[in-house]
XYZ file of C-alpha atoms in Angstrom:
522
model
C -22.830 -10.549 18.776
C -22.192 -7.779 21.306
C -24.158 -4.514 21.345
C -23.127 -0.973 22.231
C -24.522 2.538 22.623
C -22.567 5.648 21.616
C -23.123 8.910 23.536
C -21.624 12.038 21.954
C -23.121 15.468 21.218
C -21.366 15.642 17.824
C -23.250 13.639 15.209
C -20.214 13.528 12.920
C -18.153 11.959 15.677
C -20.873 9.362 16.366
C -21.220 8.436 12.695
C -17.457 8.477 12.198
C -16.909 6.157 15.173
C -19.518 3.708 13.912
C -17.861 3.781 10.470
C -14.437 3.103 11.993
C -15.906 0.045 13.705
C -17.516 -1.279 10.498
C -14.688 -3.817 9.825
C -15.657 -5.711 13.016
C -19.414 -5.428 12.513
C -19.630 -9.235 12.551
C -18.905 -9.101 16.279
C -20.570 -5.857 17.419
C -23.526 -3.688 16.477
C -24.588 -0.196 17.527
C -28.115 -0.341 18.963
C -28.499 3.336 19.867
C -27.069 6.856 19.730
C -27.518 9.730 22.166
C -26.450 13.375 21.973
C -26.209 13.956 25.737
C -25.749 12.077 28.982
C -29.380 12.266 30.072
C -30.618 10.627 26.864
C -27.737 8.181 27.102
C -28.963 6.963 30.503
C -32.410 6.330 29.026
C -30.922 4.352 26.133
C -28.754 2.192 28.401
C -31.741 1.460 30.649
C -33.923 0.639 27.637
C -31.499 -1.311 25.446
C -29.148 -2.998 27.971
C -26.027 -2.763 25.741
C -22.933 -4.815 26.478
C -20.727 -1.693 26.507
C -20.870 2.090 26.032
C -18.738 4.561 24.102
C -19.110 8.072 25.544
C -17.717 11.583 25.228
C -16.736 13.708 28.245
C -17.919 17.100 26.968
C -21.697 17.151 26.370
C -24.691 19.386 27.143
C -27.283 18.671 29.873
C -25.213 15.911 31.457
C -21.527 15.604 30.625
C -19.191 12.682 31.084
C -18.064 13.766 34.565
C -21.671 13.322 35.751
C -22.506 10.344 33.519
C -19.532 8.152 34.457
C -20.381 7.853 38.199
C -24.004 7.032 37.311
C -23.032 4.244 34.907
C -20.391 2.925 37.304
C -22.876 2.763 40.175
C -25.815 1.297 38.277
C -23.939 -0.885 35.761
C -20.665 -1.742 37.545
C -19.759 -4.636 35.246
C -20.439 -2.811 31.959
C -17.218 -1.773 30.159
C -16.874 1.863 29.084
C -14.754 3.528 26.402
C -14.238 7.231 27.141
C -13.341 9.722 24.386
C -12.551 13.409 24.761
C -10.845 16.327 23.100
C -9.267 17.470 26.372
C -5.981 16.361 27.946
C -7.290 16.585 31.501
C -6.138 14.119 34.138
C -9.369 14.615 36.124
C -11.189 13.025 33.192
C -8.687 10.176 33.091
C -8.969 9.641 36.831
C -12.765 9.640 36.611
C -12.606 7.167 33.737
C -10.301 4.822 35.669
C -12.528 4.872 38.768
C -15.539 4.101 36.562
C -13.969 0.892 35.175
C -13.313 2.405 31.737
C -11.379 0.223 29.302
C -9.601 3.145 27.646
C -9.416 6.924 27.503
C -9.012 8.200 23.928
C -8.186 11.722 22.818
C -9.851 13.089 19.708
C -8.970 12.671 16.930
C -8.413 8.930 17.221
C -7.629 6.467 14.491
C -9.634 3.477 13.286
C -6.961 1.199 14.704
C -7.132 2.817 18.141
C -10.916 2.500 18.552
C -10.892 -1.034 17.145
C -8.165 -2.038 19.603
C -10.275 -0.633 22.442
C -13.336 -2.553 21.315
C -11.240 -5.728 20.950
C -10.216 -5.264 24.562
C -13.877 -4.820 25.541
C -14.856 -8.020 23.731
C -11.995 -9.859 25.382
C -13.104 -8.607 28.793
C -16.728 -9.563 28.110
C -15.670 -13.010 26.968
C -13.410 -13.419 30.002
C -16.176 -12.262 32.295
C -18.587 -14.756 30.782
C -16.001 -17.481 31.120
C -15.261 -16.472 34.700
C -18.952 -16.490 35.599
C -19.321 -19.968 34.093
C -16.335 -21.241 36.003
C -17.719 -20.031 39.314
C -20.841 -22.134 38.728
C -19.064 -25.428 37.953
C -17.348 -26.754 41.059
C -15.846 -25.658 44.322
C -12.349 -26.162 42.952
C -13.026 -24.120 39.895
C -14.868 -21.573 42.002
C -11.832 -21.167 44.217
C -9.597 -20.731 41.167
C -11.942 -18.123 39.749
C -11.955 -16.288 43.077
C -8.179 -16.444 43.150
C -7.983 -15.011 39.622
C -10.285 -12.225 40.727
C -8.109 -11.598 43.782
C -5.020 -11.311 41.587
C -6.745 -8.618 39.527
C -7.767 -6.903 42.765
C -4.170 -7.044 44.049
C -2.978 -5.298 40.894
C -5.564 -2.570 41.497
C -4.477 -2.235 45.133
C -0.807 -1.974 44.152
C -1.545 0.805 41.665
C -3.841 2.516 44.192
C -6.896 2.363 41.950
C -10.239 2.963 43.566
C -11.777 -0.344 44.709
C -14.967 -0.819 46.673
C -13.407 -3.428 48.954
C -9.951 -4.899 49.571
C -11.365 -8.158 50.946
C -9.945 -11.306 49.371
C -12.520 -13.775 48.022
C -10.333 -16.877 47.640
C -9.753 -19.081 50.658
C -6.070 -19.238 49.814
C -5.432 -15.501 50.088
C -7.887 -15.034 52.951
C -5.865 -17.508 55.008
C -2.484 -15.994 54.144
C -3.648 -12.398 54.560
C -5.056 -13.130 57.987
C -1.925 -14.748 59.409
C 1.063 -13.148 57.648
C 2.792 -9.817 57.201
C 3.940 -8.864 53.736
C 6.549 -6.979 51.763
C 6.341 -5.836 48.154
C 9.213 -6.232 45.706
C 8.803 -4.154 42.549
C 10.915 -5.517 39.686
C 11.954 -3.516 36.630
C 13.215 -5.761 33.818
C 15.406 -4.792 30.874
C 12.783 -6.284 28.557
C 9.155 -7.396 28.739
C 8.435 -8.991 32.087
C 9.388 -12.721 31.827
C 6.399 -13.938 33.868
C 6.902 -17.654 33.264
C 10.588 -17.488 34.195
C 9.906 -15.668 37.470
C 7.146 -18.091 38.473
C 9.405 -21.014 37.545
C 12.204 -19.686 39.734
C 9.906 -19.057 42.711
C 8.587 -22.614 42.416
C 12.058 -24.116 42.210
C 13.121 -22.180 45.320
C 10.217 -23.670 47.257
C 8.408 -20.456 48.085
C 5.039 -21.893 47.079
C 2.170 -19.784 48.364
C 4.418 -17.434 50.347
C 5.676 -15.527 47.301
C 3.026 -14.414 44.833
C 4.183 -13.007 41.480
C 2.087 -10.463 39.550
C 2.906 -9.021 36.130
C 2.764 -5.235 35.878
C -0.455 -3.943 34.326
C 0.823 -0.394 33.717
C 4.088 -1.289 32.020
C 5.234 -4.477 30.272
C 8.670 -4.301 31.889
C 7.349 -4.250 35.477
C 6.546 -7.131 37.799
C 5.727 -7.548 41.501
C 6.505 -10.158 44.123
C 4.321 -10.098 47.234
C 6.401 -11.796 49.900
C 4.340 -13.157 52.810
C 6.230 -13.515 56.094
C 5.354 -14.805 59.568
C 5.005 -12.018 62.161
C 7.486 -13.773 64.479
C 9.934 -14.823 61.733
C 13.455 -15.730 62.851
C 14.957 -13.986 59.795
C 14.194 -10.249 59.610
C 11.939 -9.480 56.647
C 14.382 -7.024 55.058
C 17.172 -9.609 55.222
C 14.929 -12.287 53.712
C 13.970 -10.016 50.799
C 17.634 -9.142 50.216
C 18.619 -12.830 50.211
C 15.924 -13.630 47.656
C 17.049 -10.845 45.326
C 20.728 -11.668 45.764
C 19.906 -15.070 44.309
C 17.182 -14.034 41.860
C 19.026 -11.171 40.105
C 22.082 -13.257 39.028
C 19.727 -16.041 37.881
C 17.856 -13.558 35.690
C 21.174 -12.383 34.246
C 21.812 -15.966 33.178
C 18.497 -15.728 31.301
C 19.873 -12.610 29.524
C 17.557 -10.288 31.451
C 18.816 -7.660 33.873
C 16.550 -6.529 36.688
C 16.475 -3.701 39.201
C 14.326 -4.106 42.320
C 12.788 -1.918 45.004
C 11.843 -3.303 48.440
C 9.071 -1.905 50.619
C 8.788 -1.864 54.379
C 6.860 -4.609 56.179
C 3.065 -4.199 56.056
C 0.327 -6.055 57.877
C -2.510 -6.272 55.363
C -3.000 -6.478 51.596
C -5.008 -3.254 51.703
C -1.654 -1.500 52.313
C -0.208 -2.578 48.950
C -0.676 0.886 47.447
C 1.499 2.378 50.181
C 4.017 -0.444 49.751
C 4.228 0.218 45.993
C 4.840 3.909 46.629
C 7.728 2.907 48.906
C 9.252 0.659 46.254
C 9.082 3.371 43.589
C 10.795 5.814 45.947
C 13.454 3.183 46.578
C 13.976 2.571 42.850
C 14.239 6.312 42.272
C 17.384 6.321 44.429
C 19.371 4.442 41.774
C 22.185 6.478 40.174
C 21.376 7.348 36.575
C 24.827 6.297 35.419
C 24.550 2.830 37.004
C 23.349 0.144 34.606
C 24.236 -3.033 36.503
C 21.448 -5.113 38.130
C 20.801 -4.052 41.708
C 18.168 -3.642 44.409
C 17.210 -0.774 46.712
C 15.363 -0.985 50.026
C 13.021 1.798 51.076
C 14.742 3.966 53.667
C 12.234 6.807 53.955
C 11.518 9.729 51.667
C 14.605 11.756 50.839
C 14.583 15.282 49.509
C 15.715 15.294 45.868
C 18.885 17.205 45.144
C 18.250 20.581 43.461
C 19.716 20.730 39.959
C 20.678 23.980 38.227
C 20.797 23.716 34.443
C 22.484 26.679 32.760
C 20.287 26.372 29.665
C 16.938 26.592 31.453
C 16.091 30.072 30.180
C 17.011 29.185 26.622
C 14.886 26.040 26.854
C 11.855 27.947 28.178
C 12.210 30.465 25.362
C 12.264 27.696 22.726
C 9.060 26.298 24.230
C 7.440 29.744 24.384
C 8.417 30.355 20.751
C 6.916 27.017 19.676
C 10.289 25.774 18.387
C 9.602 22.048 18.474
C 12.855 20.704 17.001
C 15.008 23.046 19.085
C 13.116 21.884 22.191
C 13.880 18.265 21.252
C 17.581 19.040 20.770
C 17.814 20.754 24.142
C 15.954 17.881 25.828
C 18.506 15.426 24.438
C 21.286 17.700 25.645
C 19.665 17.902 29.080
C 19.520 14.119 29.504
C 23.101 13.710 28.325
C 24.016 16.268 30.985
C 22.099 14.309 33.646
C 24.074 11.178 32.763
C 27.358 12.978 33.476
C 26.280 14.539 36.793
C 28.145 12.939 39.717
C 25.860 11.078 42.171
C 22.746 12.089 40.249
C 19.797 9.799 41.026
C 16.611 9.064 39.141
C 14.724 10.976 41.850
C 16.875 14.068 41.168
C 16.123 13.836 37.447
C 12.385 13.374 37.969
C 12.198 16.307 40.365
C 14.095 18.585 37.999
C 11.904 17.518 35.085
C 8.784 18.155 37.188
C 10.013 21.695 37.861
C 10.922 22.280 34.235
C 7.622 20.926 32.936
C 5.657 23.056 35.415
C 7.465 26.166 34.138
C 6.573 25.135 30.592
C 2.953 24.561 31.573
C 2.799 28.044 33.080
C 3.906 29.372 29.709
C 1.177 27.326 28.025
C -1.309 28.584 30.587
C -0.721 32.166 29.392
C -2.204 31.142 26.087
C -5.030 28.972 27.439
C -6.208 31.634 29.906
C -7.215 29.017 32.506
C -5.762 26.497 34.951
C -6.065 23.382 32.799
C -2.405 23.226 31.816
C -1.110 23.451 35.390
C -3.614 20.982 36.835
C -2.787 18.523 34.039
C 0.695 18.091 35.494
C -0.807 15.381 37.767
C -1.247 13.218 34.698
C 2.406 13.606 33.777
C 3.559 12.714 37.300
C 1.365 9.623 37.294
C 3.108 8.394 34.137
C 6.618 9.313 35.304
C 6.121 7.496 38.621
C 6.167 4.200 36.692
C 9.393 4.951 34.751
C 12.664 3.658 36.178
C 15.379 4.239 33.573
C 16.979 7.420 32.305
C 16.458 6.281 28.714
C 12.706 5.803 29.169
C 12.423 9.155 30.922
C 14.192 10.816 28.019
C 11.831 9.229 25.501
C 8.823 10.418 27.504
C 10.019 13.987 27.938
C 11.184 14.288 24.329
C 7.583 13.749 23.298
C 6.129 15.766 26.174
C 8.141 18.945 25.584
C 7.829 18.683 21.807
C 4.039 18.428 22.198
C 3.969 21.535 24.393
C 5.990 23.503 21.845
C 3.717 22.288 19.046
C 0.616 23.362 20.999
C 2.038 26.834 21.566
C 3.451 27.414 18.069
C 0.228 28.601 16.338
C -0.401 31.173 19.097
C 3.169 32.088 20.050
C 3.756 35.784 20.718
C 7.047 35.371 18.898
C 5.320 34.517 15.607
C 6.404 37.827 14.086
C 9.012 38.466 11.419
C 10.810 41.462 12.906
C 13.678 40.381 15.175
C 13.706 43.574 17.257
C 9.990 43.185 17.912
C 10.653 39.624 19.060
C 13.391 40.828 21.385
C 11.136 43.532 22.833
C 8.446 40.936 23.482
C 10.984 38.723 25.221
C 12.191 41.601 27.390
C 8.651 42.545 28.405
C 7.871 38.930 29.357
C 11.158 38.255 31.178
C 12.259 41.615 32.590
C 12.483 40.151 36.107
C 15.280 37.792 35.037
C 18.990 38.462 34.603
C 18.858 39.774 31.029
C 22.097 40.766 29.368
C 22.795 41.693 25.782
C 25.087 38.684 25.521
C 22.354 36.282 26.618
C 19.564 37.836 24.531
C 21.741 37.993 21.422
C 22.590 34.295 21.866
C 18.891 33.420 22.138
C 18.116 35.136 18.870
C 21.340 34.020 17.183
C 22.731 37.465 16.353
C 25.997 39.223 17.153
C 25.991 41.231 20.401
C 27.389 44.386 18.802
C 24.921 44.115 15.931
C 22.066 43.744 18.431
C 23.189 46.891 20.269
C 23.406 48.945 17.073
C 20.196 47.609 15.554
C 18.220 47.992 18.770
C 19.245 51.644 19.202
C 18.506 52.507 15.557
C 15.091 50.843 15.620
C 13.815 51.914 19.053
C 15.763 55.117 19.737
C 16.903 53.641 23.053
C 19.823 51.603 24.245
C 19.099 48.004 25.183
C 19.766 48.616 28.887
C 17.661 51.802 28.949
C 14.690 50.005 27.363
C 15.004 47.210 29.945
C 15.269 49.684 32.836
C 12.164 51.540 31.665
C 10.153 48.288 31.688
C 11.399 47.450 35.165
C 10.772 50.892 36.609
C 7.215 51.016 35.243
C 6.490 47.656 36.850
C 8.088 48.732 40.130
C 5.834 51.807 40.174
C 2.781 49.548 39.956
C 4.064 47.499 42.884
C 4.878 50.612 44.926
C 1.405 52.059 44.379
C -0.662 48.910 44.871
C 1.245 46.653 47.303
C 2.916 46.976 50.682
C 6.000 44.976 49.679
C 9.315 46.066 51.078
C 11.750 47.891 48.825
C 14.171 44.980 48.492
C 11.281 42.686 47.557
C 10.130 45.042 44.819
C 13.685 45.479 43.543
C 14.118 41.708 43.199
C 10.658 41.283 41.695
C 11.558 43.545 38.779
C 15.057 42.192 38.210
C 17.399 44.163 40.505
C 19.444 42.212 43.056
C 21.160 45.375 44.231
C 18.671 47.630 46.064
C 20.966 50.680 45.928
C 21.263 50.329 42.183
C 17.467 50.062 41.943
C 17.123 53.325 43.924
C 19.593 55.079 41.633
C 17.921 53.917 38.422
C 14.456 54.719 39.786
C 15.345 58.254 40.797
C 17.047 58.894 37.483
C 13.923 57.742 35.655
C 11.143 59.158 37.892
C 12.932 62.153 39.395
C 12.036 61.037 42.916
C 12.950 58.132 45.206
C 10.821 54.977 45.436
C 9.653 55.996 48.959
C 8.533 59.395 47.703
C 6.699 57.760 44.783
C 4.876 55.394 47.168
C 3.822 58.270 49.434
C 2.359 60.179 46.499
C 0.643 57.287 44.725
C -0.283 54.688 47.363
C -3.893 53.623 46.731
C -4.175 55.300 43.309
């Protein structure tokens, strides 16, 4: 029977979590509850639970302060972190503190039970591992090697580890006398670990090619290739020869594979850098290419800028909380990527990063803080481990739909009157190239009807209403900034400075320079 303590300032959440875990009460029992981190520390010290379930947001001492304390003082104790906030800083803190899982409220019974099952499995494995270490030198070496393999996975994924020193004699010897290269493998299905290890054994690589299954994704795997510093065959050529043989063999097993090759490194502590190189190499694959292939790291290349003609429409659908329309446009976007000549996965990722950041800025208007923008690190961390256009599409379909759903209840466009919606859009996007044709297409009405309806409802022509918004904003910039005239013109939506001067004088009765002289510092 394993014991746990739950630390959460909401009593209903504590009781609800305990209730959700009732079906596995024959294996675990809650020995204490705490409403804040400070009391939680006392309970852990007093009761010595096998694991802890804790919330991130609490009074007196929150999870951000509690996690480092537990990690330092109880480094082997598993943690399950729950929170109502989608903040990557929390996730990063949880990972560095050896947390089993990071759950967002509300979570289901199945989700928390799966987490606890994983905790029990880890506790059982740890007990087994500790027993093995005590038996014999052979078993001790195997246990150390198993530990080293887990450590290598952490090094590859650049997780925080206290030390990169190998504990097994086997890897100590190899690490001290060999260089290494990392081969990151992306399989068309779940990583066939046994098949890869079988092939490496048959090829006679023995200890000089270590295979690791991917811990972040079931379709990833890694080969650490150890090479002699004075090898006759250049390392890059050796890696290419291995893959030229391995990839066709995997095809015979009805599994396609794409591989990325790192540069040569001199120590296992550099595996995180090597993995970054392999992901950059894999990102150079053309999105339209589906045949098995490999890519060697050739240095970081600037992604190609992509201009999508439906960007403004897409951002409006997000801002309006139109979830289904956002999904449809996302599908259209990825179909468009697939038809772009010479488009690489890196180009797609970069464009999606830009698009998602624009969407997060929209969300940030509603949240009134920086959480949405900072959270983009979490998205990039996930996307870095995706290596097919199809998987990227699945991720972003959910991502953009979630953003739209979050905005929908608060959307400024949640009004019934179409002219009011259009006015809101014009006030929020006056700096862009707004035409009646484009705006009417956004709101699905005829251009001529928009012109007539807008004039009858507002008393102004569409273009006059837009110019008035722009001129008012330009007056603020003239009075309170030292920007040059062409900069102000572009900032409010005019590419032609002379046209800006003409519209400004017609509206204000004086030139922009005269307005600045009269109002500077007001």
